[in-house]
Structure formats: C-alpha cells, structure tokens
Amino acid sequence: MTTDPTPAASTPDDAPRALVTGASTGIGRATVRRLVRAGYRVLASARREDRLAALAEETACDTFAADLTNDAQVAALADHARSLGPLKSLVHIAGGAIGADRVEDGRAEDWSRMYDINVLSTLRLTQALLGHLRADGGGDILVLTSTAAIAPYPGGAGYTAAKHAERMIPATLRLELVGEPIRVIEIRPGLVETEEFSLNRYRGDAEAAAEVYAGVAEPLTADDCAEVITFSLTLPDHVNLDEVVIRPRAQASNTVVHRER
Ligand SMILES: NC(=O)c1ccc[n+]([C@@H]2O[C@H](COP(=O)([O-])OP(=O)(O)OC[C@H]3O[C@@H](n4cnc5c(N)ncnc54)[C@H](OP(=O)(O)O)[C@@H]3O)[C@@H](O)[C@H]2O)c1
C-alpha cells in the first residue's frame, strides 16, 4: 500500500481534525495514514506508545497513548483531544476478538473482556467527547464494528455478542442525535487480513491464525477498510452512510467463504 505521508507541517491549521483509536496496527493505523493523506490533522491513539511514535514519525500525526478500558486514561485522552481544538471526526476502531470457542466451552472472562474493549470502550470515549463535538458545531462519530455485528458463526458467539452490542451504540445514537449536525456512521468489515487480529484471537497461535485466511484469494486489507472509512468521512456533511458492509469478493457471508486449496 501507499504510505506517502502528508506531514502536519503542510496541513493548514483549519484542517479537519480526527481522533482515531486502534491506531497502533491494522485498520486503525491504515486509517490514520489515509486521513492524513486526505488532509486531516489526526490524533492517533492506542496503548502501545512505540507503535504510535513510529506512526507519528511517518505521518506527522499527533499521538496519545491510552487504555480505553480505564476511565482515567479515557478522560486524559479526551482532555488532550479538547486541548488540540475542534474535533470533526471521532473514529472508533479499537477492539478485537479473544478466543474462538463453542458456546459450551466459552470462557466468561473472555466474553467480559471483549465486551469491555469493544462496547464499553466505545461508550466511554463517545461520552467523553460528544460534548466537544457539539460545542464545535458538530461532526462525525464513526464506529468500526464487523459483520460479526449482524450474524453468528460457529465459535464466534463471544465476539459476535460483543460486536452486536457495540452496533447498538451507533444505531441508537443516530436516533437520539437526529436533528443535530452529527453524522453517525457504522462500518462493518468481513474478513480482513491484518497482522494481529487473528493472532490475538488465537492467543498467539500463528498456525491457527493463518488458517483463517488460508486459500482465500484476496481477503480485505486494512487499507481497503481505511479507504471506505475515509470516503464515508469526506462525503458532504449531509450525506450519512448509516451502515456499510464490506466483504472480500470471495466471502458471501460469515460462514460461506470460497477457498482455493
Ligand atoms: N481483522 C478483521 O478481520 C476484522 C474484521 C472486522 C472488524 N474488525 C475490527 O476492527 C478493529 C481493528 O482490528 P484490526 O484487524 O485492525 O487489528 P487488531 O489487532 O484487532 O487491532 C486492535 C486495535 O485496538 C487497540 N486496542 C485493543 N485493546 C485496547 C485497549 N484496551 N485500549 C486501547 N486500545 C486498544 C490495539 O492497540 P494496542 O494493543 O496498542 O492498544 C489495536 O490498535 C477491531 O475493532 C476489530 O474487532 C476486524
């Protein structure tokens, strides 16, 4: 993919500002790159400071490390975002899957953690910055969920439960905020081959992680998702892409995937 950065130094002061979570890897990092190239000033957040520093070096984005499961760290991130000035787009990408167990074997602590990193983290940061979006004349709240938010698959119940729940945040906010100048966008990717998603899901088992994408001609890339995210945010303000499902051509549903092998 292209990583040609647009340094903040060449970005005008009145450029729109976006806060992107999950920016240390995968879809979040690709989104930071795309938004910077589209002329945004981006505040990139995740827990790993070294990853954020490398991205700042590459794109001249601002960074702030925060664990979104920690209320005090979310408050500090929101304070920092406010200190930078008006915010146009709040882009929730942080999240993830832990385990691929059948319901009968699922671990409650995994389900609980997935609820925290996918649902409550999105809730916390939305609550912390909604007032700032409003004060600055509106903007966008984008939530990256998943096709796991709209249909089950065997071994997926803990993750699909969390993503279904996360989906209720944009779905409900859109009803609650109608009439305000705030777009609420939900993007639902299917199979995306990223460095860490499946590795984390399978607790570091690289073979099991590779099997997820085995034989699939062209899984989506992080940059494919970033392109759709950037498109949705750069449409005219009155155009709201409510819900977007993106899948690779080789995937027809969560359970029907064409594999050549
Ligand atoms: N890959 C797929 O097939 C796929 C498909 C549909 C949807 N998604 C969703 O897309 C999003 C990004 O996934 P990905 O595939 O790009 O890779 P990923 O490895 O799942 O990325 C997760 C991101 O969330 C951050 N994160 C995790 N826990 C956090 C916490 N407690 N506080 C703050 N940040 C946290 C991670 O950064 P740190 O570890 O540095 O904190 C990382 O940047 C996730 O929400 C995932 O559920 C993925």
PDB file of N, CA, C and O and ligand atoms in Angstrom, residues 21-29 45-49 51-52 66-70 92-97 113 117-118 121 144-148 159 163 166 187-198 200 212-213 222 225, ligand 1:
ATOM      1  N   THR A  21      -8.942   5.717  17.147  1.00  0.00           N
ATOM      2  CA  THR A  21      -8.479   4.728  18.125  1.00  0.00           C
ATOM      3  C   THR A  21      -8.044   3.457  17.389  1.00  0.00           C
ATOM      4  O   THR A  21      -8.349   3.262  16.216  1.00  0.00           O
ATOM      5  N   GLY A  22      -7.326   2.609  18.101  1.00  0.00           N
ATOM      6  CA  GLY A  22      -6.832   1.376  17.465  1.00  0.00           C
ATOM      7  C   GLY A  22      -5.746   1.676  16.450  1.00  0.00           C
ATOM      8  O   GLY A  22      -5.517   0.906  15.502  1.00  0.00           O
ATOM      9  N   ALA A  23      -5.020   2.788  16.651  1.00  0.00           N
ATOM     10  CA  ALA A  23      -4.116   3.304  15.620  1.00  0.00           C
ATOM     11  C   ALA A  23      -2.750   2.631  15.594  1.00  0.00           C
ATOM     12  O   ALA A  23      -1.924   2.946  14.743  1.00  0.00           O
ATOM     13  N   SER A  24      -2.492   1.698  16.495  1.00  0.00           N
ATOM     14  CA  SER A  24      -1.148   1.107  16.561  1.00  0.00           C
ATOM     15  C   SER A  24      -0.912   0.026  15.512  1.00  0.00           C
ATOM     16  O   SER A  24       0.234  -0.389  15.296  1.00  0.00           O
ATOM     17  N   THR A  25      -1.968  -0.426  14.845  1.00  0.00           N
ATOM     18  CA  THR A  25      -1.817  -1.548  13.906  1.00  0.00           C
ATOM     19  C   THR A  25      -3.049  -1.619  12.997  1.00  0.00           C
ATOM     20  O   THR A  25      -4.021  -0.887  13.197  1.00  0.00           O
ATOM     21  N   GLY A  26      -2.979  -2.489  11.999  1.00  0.00           N
ATOM     22  CA  GLY A  26      -4.153  -2.862  11.207  1.00  0.00           C
ATOM     23  C   GLY A  26      -4.988  -1.716  10.662  1.00  0.00           C
ATOM     24  O   GLY A  26      -4.461  -0.747  10.097  1.00  0.00           O
ATOM     25  N   ILE A  27      -6.289  -1.841  10.840  1.00  0.00           N
ATOM     26  CA  ILE A  27      -7.244  -0.912  10.217  1.00  0.00           C
ATOM     27  C   ILE A  27      -7.081   0.510  10.770  1.00  0.00           C
ATOM     28  O   ILE A  27      -7.165   1.493  10.029  1.00  0.00           O
ATOM     29  N   GLY A  28      -6.825   0.613  12.066  1.00  0.00           N
ATOM     30  CA  GLY A  28      -6.668   1.940  12.663  1.00  0.00           C
ATOM     31  C   GLY A  28      -5.459   2.660  12.106  1.00  0.00           C
ATOM     32  O   GLY A  28      -5.528   3.842  11.736  1.00  0.00           O
ATOM     33  N   ARG A  29      -4.348   1.964  12.041  1.00  0.00           N
ATOM     34  CA  ARG A  29      -3.125   2.587  11.517  1.00  0.00           C
ATOM     35  C   ARG A  29      -3.315   2.988  10.051  1.00  0.00           C
ATOM     36  O   ARG A  29      -2.921   4.091   9.631  1.00  0.00           O
ATOM     37  N   SER A  45      -4.569   7.138  18.638  1.00  0.00           N
ATOM     38  CA  SER A  45      -4.488   6.584  19.996  1.00  0.00           C
ATOM     39  C   SER A  45      -4.520   5.052  19.982  1.00  0.00           C
ATOM     40  O   SER A  45      -5.132   4.434  19.111  1.00  0.00           O
ATOM     41  N   ALA A  46      -3.845   4.480  20.955  1.00  0.00           N
ATOM     42  CA  ALA A  46      -3.818   3.039  21.231  1.00  0.00           C
ATOM     43  C   ALA A  46      -3.016   2.928  22.522  1.00  0.00           C
ATOM     44  O   ALA A  46      -2.623   3.961  23.095  1.00  0.00           O
ATOM     45  N   ARG A  47      -2.737   1.697  22.972  1.00  0.00           N
ATOM     46  CA  ARG A  47      -1.948   1.589  24.212  1.00  0.00           C
ATOM     47  C   ARG A  47      -0.447   1.650  23.940  1.00  0.00           C
ATOM     48  O   ARG A  47       0.306   2.174  24.742  1.00  0.00           O
ATOM     49  N   ARG A  48       0.020   1.111  22.804  1.00  0.00           N
ATOM     50  CA  ARG A  48       1.468   0.949  22.599  1.00  0.00           C
ATOM     51  C   ARG A  48       2.130   2.220  22.064  1.00  0.00           C
ATOM     52  O   ARG A  48       1.993   2.555  20.888  1.00  0.00           O
ATOM     53  N   GLU A  49       2.876   2.853  22.946  1.00  0.00           N
ATOM     54  CA  GLU A  49       3.487   4.138  22.604  1.00  0.00           C
ATOM     55  C   GLU A  49       4.522   4.018  21.496  1.00  0.00           C
ATOM     56  O   GLU A  49       4.658   4.919  20.669  1.00  0.00           O
ATOM     57  N   ARG A  51       4.569   2.015  18.940  1.00  0.00           N
ATOM     58  CA  ARG A  51       3.875   1.940  17.649  1.00  0.00           C
ATOM     59  C   ARG A  51       3.353   3.318  17.237  1.00  0.00           C
ATOM     60  O   ARG A  51       3.415   3.704  16.065  1.00  0.00           O
ATOM     61  N   LEU A  52       2.820   4.039  18.205  1.00  0.00           N
ATOM     62  CA  LEU A  52       2.290   5.374  17.904  1.00  0.00           C
ATOM     63  C   LEU A  52       3.425   6.312  17.497  1.00  0.00           C
ATOM     64  O   LEU A  52       3.278   7.126  16.578  1.00  0.00           O
ATOM     65  N   ALA A  66      -3.420   5.536  25.383  1.00  0.00           N
ATOM     66  CA  ALA A  66      -4.450   5.366  26.420  1.00  0.00           C
ATOM     67  C   ALA A  66      -5.052   3.971  26.328  1.00  0.00           C
ATOM     68  O   ALA A  66      -5.223   3.433  25.239  1.00  0.00           O
ATOM     69  N   ASP A  67      -5.351   3.427  27.506  1.00  0.00           N
ATOM     70  CA  ASP A  67      -6.092   2.170  27.586  1.00  0.00           C
ATOM     71  C   ASP A  67      -7.565   2.542  27.720  1.00  0.00           C
ATOM     72  O   ASP A  67      -7.977   3.142  28.723  1.00  0.00           O
ATOM     73  N   LEU A  68      -8.347   2.180  26.729  1.00  0.00           N
ATOM     74  CA  LEU A  68      -9.743   2.622  26.691  1.00  0.00           C
ATOM     75  C   LEU A  68     -10.628   1.860  27.672  1.00  0.00           C
ATOM     76  O   LEU A  68     -11.819   2.151  27.778  1.00  0.00           O
ATOM     77  N   THR A  69     -10.066   0.893  28.380  1.00  0.00           N
ATOM     78  CA  THR A  69     -10.847   0.226  29.432  1.00  0.00           C
ATOM     79  C   THR A  69     -10.648   0.924  30.782  1.00  0.00           C
ATOM     80  O   THR A  69     -11.208   0.493  31.783  1.00  0.00           O
ATOM     81  N   ASN A  70      -9.851   1.984  30.777  1.00  0.00           N
ATOM     82  CA  ASN A  70      -9.518   2.683  32.025  1.00  0.00           C
ATOM     83  C   ASN A  70     -10.138   4.089  31.984  1.00  0.00           C
ATOM     84  O   ASN A  70      -9.778   4.905  31.140  1.00  0.00           O
ATOM     85  N   HIS A  92     -13.884   5.323  16.035  1.00  0.00           N
ATOM     86  CA  HIS A  92     -13.661   4.232  16.983  1.00  0.00           C
ATOM     87  C   HIS A  92     -13.264   2.969  16.221  1.00  0.00           C
ATOM     88  O   HIS A  92     -14.113   2.349  15.569  1.00  0.00           O
ATOM     89  N   ILE A  93     -12.005   2.569  16.329  1.00  0.00           N
ATOM     90  CA  ILE A  93     -11.569   1.345  15.653  1.00  0.00           C
ATOM     91  C   ILE A  93     -11.038   0.318  16.654  1.00  0.00           C
ATOM     92  O   ILE A  93     -11.067  -0.891  16.414  1.00  0.00           O
ATOM     93  N   ALA A  94     -10.587   0.751  17.809  1.00  0.00           N
ATOM     94  CA  ALA A  94     -10.056  -0.193  18.809  1.00  0.00           C
ATOM     95  C   ALA A  94     -11.082  -1.278  19.127  1.00  0.00           C
ATOM     96  O   ALA A  94     -12.286  -1.031  19.148  1.00  0.00           O
ATOM     97  N   GLY A  95     -10.600  -2.467  19.364  1.00  0.00           N
ATOM     98  CA  GLY A  95     -11.484  -3.586  19.703  1.00  0.00           C
ATOM     99  C   GLY A  95     -10.744  -4.871  19.453  1.00  0.00           C
ATOM    100  O   GLY A  95      -9.511  -4.889  19.386  1.00  0.00           O
ATOM    101  N   GLY A  96     -11.498  -5.948  19.289  1.00  0.00           N
ATOM    102  CA  GLY A  96     -10.846  -7.204  18.962  1.00  0.00           C
ATOM    103  C   GLY A  96     -11.575  -8.416  19.512  1.00  0.00           C
ATOM    104  O   GLY A  96     -12.565  -8.299  20.237  1.00  0.00           O
ATOM    105  N   ALA A  97     -11.040  -9.589  19.116  1.00  0.00           N
ATOM    106  CA  ALA A  97     -11.642 -10.873  19.493  1.00  0.00           C
ATOM    107  C   ALA A  97     -10.673 -11.645  20.376  1.00  0.00           C
ATOM    108  O   ALA A  97      -9.456 -11.572  20.196  1.00  0.00           O
ATOM    109  N   ARG A 113     -14.083  -9.482  28.759  1.00  0.00           N
ATOM    110  CA  ARG A 113     -13.022  -8.624  28.209  1.00  0.00           C
ATOM    111  C   ARG A 113     -13.426  -8.073  26.833  1.00  0.00           C
ATOM    112  O   ARG A 113     -13.198  -6.905  26.531  1.00  0.00           O
ATOM    113  N   ILE A 117     -13.546  -4.171  25.734  1.00  0.00           N
ATOM    114  CA  ILE A 117     -12.714  -3.497  24.719  1.00  0.00           C
ATOM    115  C   ILE A 117     -13.521  -3.062  23.493  1.00  0.00           C
ATOM    116  O   ILE A 117     -13.132  -2.111  22.807  1.00  0.00           O
ATOM    117  N   ASN A 118     -14.637  -3.747  23.224  1.00  0.00           N
ATOM    118  CA  ASN A 118     -15.415  -3.372  22.038  1.00  0.00           C
ATOM    119  C   ASN A 118     -16.583  -2.435  22.362  1.00  0.00           C
ATOM    120  O   ASN A 118     -16.839  -1.492  21.615  1.00  0.00           O
ATOM    121  N   SER A 121     -15.562   0.504  25.788  1.00  0.00           N
ATOM    122  CA  SER A 121     -14.547   1.471  25.356  1.00  0.00           C
ATOM    123  C   SER A 121     -15.156   2.491  24.390  1.00  0.00           C
ATOM    124  O   SER A 121     -14.886   3.697  24.484  1.00  0.00           O
ATOM    125  N   LEU A 144     -16.351   1.355  13.918  1.00  0.00           N
ATOM    126  CA  LEU A 144     -15.968   0.198  13.114  1.00  0.00           C
ATOM    127  C   LEU A 144     -16.407  -1.028  13.902  1.00  0.00           C
ATOM    128  O   LEU A 144     -15.818  -1.341  14.930  1.00  0.00           O
ATOM    129  N   THR A 145     -17.471  -1.683  13.441  1.00  0.00           N
ATOM    130  CA  THR A 145     -17.905  -2.900  14.139  1.00  0.00           C
ATOM    131  C   THR A 145     -17.370  -4.083  13.354  1.00  0.00           C
ATOM    132  O   THR A 145     -16.166  -4.298  13.291  1.00  0.00           O
ATOM    133  N   SER A 146     -18.260  -4.838  12.704  1.00  0.00           N
ATOM    134  CA  SER A 146     -17.842  -6.053  11.991  1.00  0.00           C
ATOM    135  C   SER A 146     -19.089  -6.700  11.407  1.00  0.00           C
ATOM    136  O   SER A 146     -20.208  -6.419  11.864  1.00  0.00           O
ATOM    137  N   THR A 147     -18.893  -7.616  10.453  1.00  0.00           N
ATOM    138  CA  THR A 147     -20.041  -8.433  10.059  1.00  0.00           C
ATOM    139  C   THR A 147     -20.412  -9.377  11.213  1.00  0.00           C
ATOM    140  O   THR A 147     -21.492  -9.961  11.204  1.00  0.00           O
ATOM    141  N   ALA A 148     -19.534  -9.487  12.194  1.00  0.00           N
ATOM    142  CA  ALA A 148     -19.881 -10.224  13.422  1.00  0.00           C
ATOM    143  C   ALA A 148     -20.964  -9.485  14.207  1.00  0.00           C
ATOM    144  O   ALA A 148     -21.533 -10.045  15.139  1.00  0.00           O
ATOM    145  N   TYR A 159     -17.475 -13.043  20.490  1.00  0.00           N
ATOM    146  CA  TYR A 159     -17.143 -11.857  19.684  1.00  0.00           C
ATOM    147  C   TYR A 159     -18.404 -11.283  19.035  1.00  0.00           C
ATOM    148  O   TYR A 159     -18.609 -10.062  19.035  1.00  0.00           O
ATOM    149  N   LYS A 163     -19.825  -7.522  19.386  1.00  0.00           N
ATOM    150  CA  LYS A 163     -19.992  -6.623  18.234  1.00  0.00           C
ATOM    151  C   LYS A 163     -21.469  -6.278  18.002  1.00  0.00           C
ATOM    152  O   LYS A 163     -21.787  -5.160  17.603  1.00  0.00           O
ATOM    153  N   GLU A 166     -21.975  -3.611  20.477  1.00  0.00           N
ATOM    154  CA  GLU A 166     -21.320  -2.359  20.051  1.00  0.00           C
ATOM    155  C   GLU A 166     -22.164  -1.666  18.980  1.00  0.00           C
ATOM    156  O   GLU A 166     -22.295  -0.446  18.973  1.00  0.00           O
ATOM    157  N   ILE A 187     -19.305   1.078  10.137  1.00  0.00           N
ATOM    158  CA  ILE A 187     -18.672   0.311   9.069  1.00  0.00           C
ATOM    159  C   ILE A 187     -18.464  -1.112   9.583  1.00  0.00           C
ATOM    160  O   ILE A 187     -17.898  -1.309  10.659  1.00  0.00           O
ATOM    161  N   ARG A 188     -18.912  -2.091   8.793  1.00  0.00           N
ATOM    162  CA  ARG A 188     -18.850  -3.495   9.211  1.00  0.00           C
ATOM    163  C   ARG A 188     -18.012  -4.320   8.235  1.00  0.00           C
ATOM    164  O   ARG A 188     -18.535  -4.816   7.230  1.00  0.00           O
ATOM    165  N   PRO A 189     -16.751  -4.501   8.501  1.00  0.00           N
ATOM    166  CA  PRO A 189     -15.953  -5.347   7.605  1.00  0.00           C
ATOM    167  C   PRO A 189     -16.152  -6.837   7.879  1.00  0.00           C
ATOM    168  O   PRO A 189     -16.419  -7.246   9.011  1.00  0.00           O
ATOM    169  N   GLY A 190     -15.972  -7.619   6.809  1.00  0.00           N
ATOM    170  CA  GLY A 190     -15.929  -9.081   6.941  1.00  0.00           C
ATOM    171  C   GLY A 190     -14.490  -9.505   7.173  1.00  0.00           C
ATOM    172  O   GLY A 190     -13.813  -8.998   8.078  1.00  0.00           O
ATOM    173  N   LEU A 191     -14.023 -10.421   6.331  1.00  0.00           N
ATOM    174  CA  LEU A 191     -12.682 -10.993   6.537  1.00  0.00           C
ATOM    175  C   LEU A 191     -11.593  -9.990   6.119  1.00  0.00           C
ATOM    176  O   LEU A 191     -11.439  -9.683   4.942  1.00  0.00           O
ATOM    177  N   VAL A 192     -10.832  -9.511   7.103  1.00  0.00           N
ATOM    178  CA  VAL A 192      -9.745  -8.569   6.836  1.00  0.00           C
ATOM    179  C   VAL A 192      -8.451  -9.194   7.337  1.00  0.00           C
ATOM    180  O   VAL A 192      -8.349  -9.540   8.520  1.00  0.00           O
ATOM    181  N   GLU A 193      -7.477  -9.338   6.466  1.00  0.00           N
ATOM    182  CA  GLU A 193      -6.207  -9.934   6.913  1.00  0.00           C
ATOM    183  C   GLU A 193      -5.331  -8.838   7.505  1.00  0.00           C
ATOM    184  O   GLU A 193      -4.753  -8.031   6.776  1.00  0.00           O
ATOM    185  N   THR A 194      -5.249  -8.806   8.805  1.00  0.00           N
ATOM    186  CA  THR A 194      -4.368  -7.850   9.492  1.00  0.00           C
ATOM    187  C   THR A 194      -3.364  -8.653  10.320  1.00  0.00           C
ATOM    188  O   THR A 194      -3.554  -9.838  10.575  1.00  0.00           O
ATOM    189  N   GLU A 195      -2.310  -7.962  10.744  1.00  0.00           N
ATOM    190  CA  GLU A 195      -1.198  -8.660  11.425  1.00  0.00           C
ATOM    191  C   GLU A 195      -1.601  -9.332  12.715  1.00  0.00           C
ATOM    192  O   GLU A 195      -1.095 -10.400  13.068  1.00  0.00           O
ATOM    193  N   GLU A 196      -2.483  -8.690  13.465  1.00  0.00           N
ATOM    194  CA  GLU A 196      -2.637  -9.109  14.857  1.00  0.00           C
ATOM    195  C   GLU A 196      -4.007  -9.647  15.233  1.00  0.00           C
ATOM    196  O   GLU A 196      -4.143 -10.334  16.245  1.00  0.00           O
ATOM    197  N   PHE A 197      -5.028  -9.334  14.442  1.00  0.00           N
ATOM    198  CA  PHE A 197      -6.398  -9.659  14.871  1.00  0.00           C
ATOM    199  C   PHE A 197      -6.562 -11.142  15.199  1.00  0.00           C
ATOM    200  O   PHE A 197      -6.953 -11.510  16.308  1.00  0.00           O
ATOM    201  N   SER A 198      -6.228 -12.006  14.236  1.00  0.00           N
ATOM    202  CA  SER A 198      -6.426 -13.448  14.461  1.00  0.00           C
ATOM    203  C   SER A 198      -5.371 -14.017  15.415  1.00  0.00           C
ATOM    204  O   SER A 198      -5.644 -14.965  16.160  1.00  0.00           O
ATOM    205  N   ASN A 200      -4.164 -12.496  17.998  1.00  0.00           N
ATOM    206  CA  ASN A 200      -4.692 -12.226  19.346  1.00  0.00           C
ATOM    207  C   ASN A 200      -5.863 -13.147  19.660  1.00  0.00           C
ATOM    208  O   ASN A 200      -5.979 -13.670  20.770  1.00  0.00           O
ATOM    209  N   VAL A 212      -7.237 -18.891   9.177  1.00  0.00           N
ATOM    210  CA  VAL A 212      -8.420 -18.040   8.960  1.00  0.00           C
ATOM    211  C   VAL A 212      -8.452 -17.519   7.515  1.00  0.00           C
ATOM    212  O   VAL A 212      -9.508 -17.390   6.907  1.00  0.00           O
ATOM    213  N   TYR A 213      -7.264 -17.253   6.965  1.00  0.00           N
ATOM    214  CA  TYR A 213      -7.184 -16.641   5.633  1.00  0.00           C
ATOM    215  C   TYR A 213      -6.728 -17.641   4.561  1.00  0.00           C
ATOM    216  O   TYR A 213      -6.634 -17.285   3.389  1.00  0.00           O
ATOM    217  N   ALA A 222      -6.284  -3.962   5.497  1.00  0.00           N
ATOM    218  CA  ALA A 222      -6.571  -2.829   6.386  1.00  0.00           C
ATOM    219  C   ALA A 222      -6.801  -1.567   5.552  1.00  0.00           C
ATOM    220  O   ALA A 222      -7.679  -0.755   5.856  1.00  0.00           O
ATOM    221  N   CYS A 225     -10.291  -1.145   4.105  1.00  0.00           N
ATOM    222  CA  CYS A 225     -11.237  -0.610   5.108  1.00  0.00           C
ATOM    223  C   CYS A 225     -10.997   0.884   5.320  1.00  0.00           C
ATOM    224  O   CYS A 225     -11.944   1.678   5.408  1.00  0.00           O
TER     225      CYS A 225
HETATM  226  N1  LIG B   1      -9.356  -8.130  11.111  1.00  0.00           N
HETATM  227  C1  LIG B   1     -10.625  -8.443  10.879  1.00  0.00           C
HETATM  228  O1  LIG B   1     -10.936  -9.468  10.235  1.00  0.00           O
HETATM  229  C2  LIG B   1     -11.727  -7.538  11.371  1.00  0.00           C
HETATM  230  C3  LIG B   1     -12.969  -7.643  10.761  1.00  0.00           C
HETATM  231  C4  LIG B   1     -14.000  -6.823  11.194  1.00  0.00           C
HETATM  232  C5  LIG B   1     -13.799  -5.949  12.225  1.00  0.00           C
HETATM  233  N2  LIG B   1     -12.579  -5.875  12.845  1.00  0.00           N
HETATM  234  C6  LIG B   1     -12.436  -4.924  13.940  1.00  0.00           C
HETATM  235  O2  LIG B   1     -11.526  -3.928  13.504  1.00  0.00           O
HETATM  236  C7  LIG B   1     -10.861  -3.343  14.603  1.00  0.00           C
HETATM  237  C8  LIG B   1      -9.375  -3.345  14.325  1.00  0.00           C
HETATM  238  O3  LIG B   1      -8.944  -4.647  14.080  1.00  0.00           O
HETATM  239  P1  LIG B   1      -7.624  -4.969  13.249  1.00  0.00           P
HETATM  240  O4  LIG B   1      -7.892  -6.180  12.467  1.00  0.00           O
HETATM  241  O5  LIG B   1      -7.143  -3.745  12.594  1.00  0.00           O
HETATM  242  O6  LIG B   1      -6.498  -5.377  14.303  1.00  0.00           O
HETATM  243  P2  LIG B   1      -6.444  -5.593  15.844  1.00  0.00           P
HETATM  244  O7  LIG B   1      -5.182  -6.241  16.160  1.00  0.00           O
HETATM  245  O8  LIG B   1      -7.660  -6.298  16.325  1.00  0.00           O
HETATM  246  O9  LIG B   1      -6.382  -4.099  16.386  1.00  0.00           O
HETATM  247  C9  LIG B   1      -6.909  -3.765  17.624  1.00  0.00           C
HETATM  248  C10 LIG B   1      -6.533  -2.331  17.950  1.00  0.00           C
HETATM  249  O10 LIG B   1      -7.225  -1.949  19.144  1.00  0.00           O
HETATM  250  C11 LIG B   1      -6.280  -1.458  20.091  1.00  0.00           C
HETATM  251  N3  LIG B   1      -6.733  -1.841  21.434  1.00  0.00           N
HETATM  252  C12 LIG B   1      -7.006  -3.093  21.869  1.00  0.00           C
HETATM  253  N4  LIG B   1      -7.331  -3.066  23.156  1.00  0.00           N
HETATM  254  C13 LIG B   1      -7.249  -1.764  23.551  1.00  0.00           C
HETATM  255  C14 LIG B   1      -7.453  -1.084  24.768  1.00  0.00           C
HETATM  256  N5  LIG B   1      -7.775  -1.735  25.891  1.00  0.00           N
HETATM  257  N6  LIG B   1      -7.284   0.256  24.801  1.00  0.00           N
HETATM  258  C15 LIG B   1      -6.929   0.934  23.692  1.00  0.00           C
HETATM  259  N7  LIG B   1      -6.741   0.352  22.509  1.00  0.00           N
HETATM  260  C16 LIG B   1      -6.889  -0.971  22.443  1.00  0.00           C
HETATM  261  C17 LIG B   1      -4.961  -2.116  19.723  1.00  0.00           C
HETATM  262  O11 LIG B   1      -3.855  -1.302  20.107  1.00  0.00           O
HETATM  263  P3  LIG B   1      -2.924  -1.565  21.375  1.00  0.00           P
HETATM  264  O12 LIG B   1      -2.758  -3.042  21.521  1.00  0.00           O
HETATM  265  O13 LIG B   1      -1.655  -0.849  21.020  1.00  0.00           O
HETATM  266  O14 LIG B   1      -3.666  -0.920  22.483  1.00  0.00           O
HETATM  267  C18 LIG B   1      -5.061  -2.147  18.209  1.00  0.00           C
HETATM  268  O15 LIG B   1      -4.619  -0.922  17.662  1.00  0.00           O
HETATM  269  C19 LIG B   1     -11.300  -4.133  15.829  1.00  0.00           C
HETATM  270  O16 LIG B   1     -12.354  -3.438  16.467  1.00  0.00           O
HETATM  271  C20 LIG B   1     -11.816  -5.435  15.221  1.00  0.00           C
HETATM  272  O17 LIG B   1     -12.771  -6.031  16.074  1.00  0.00           O
HETATM  273  C21 LIG B   1     -11.532  -6.645  12.420  1.00  0.00           C
END
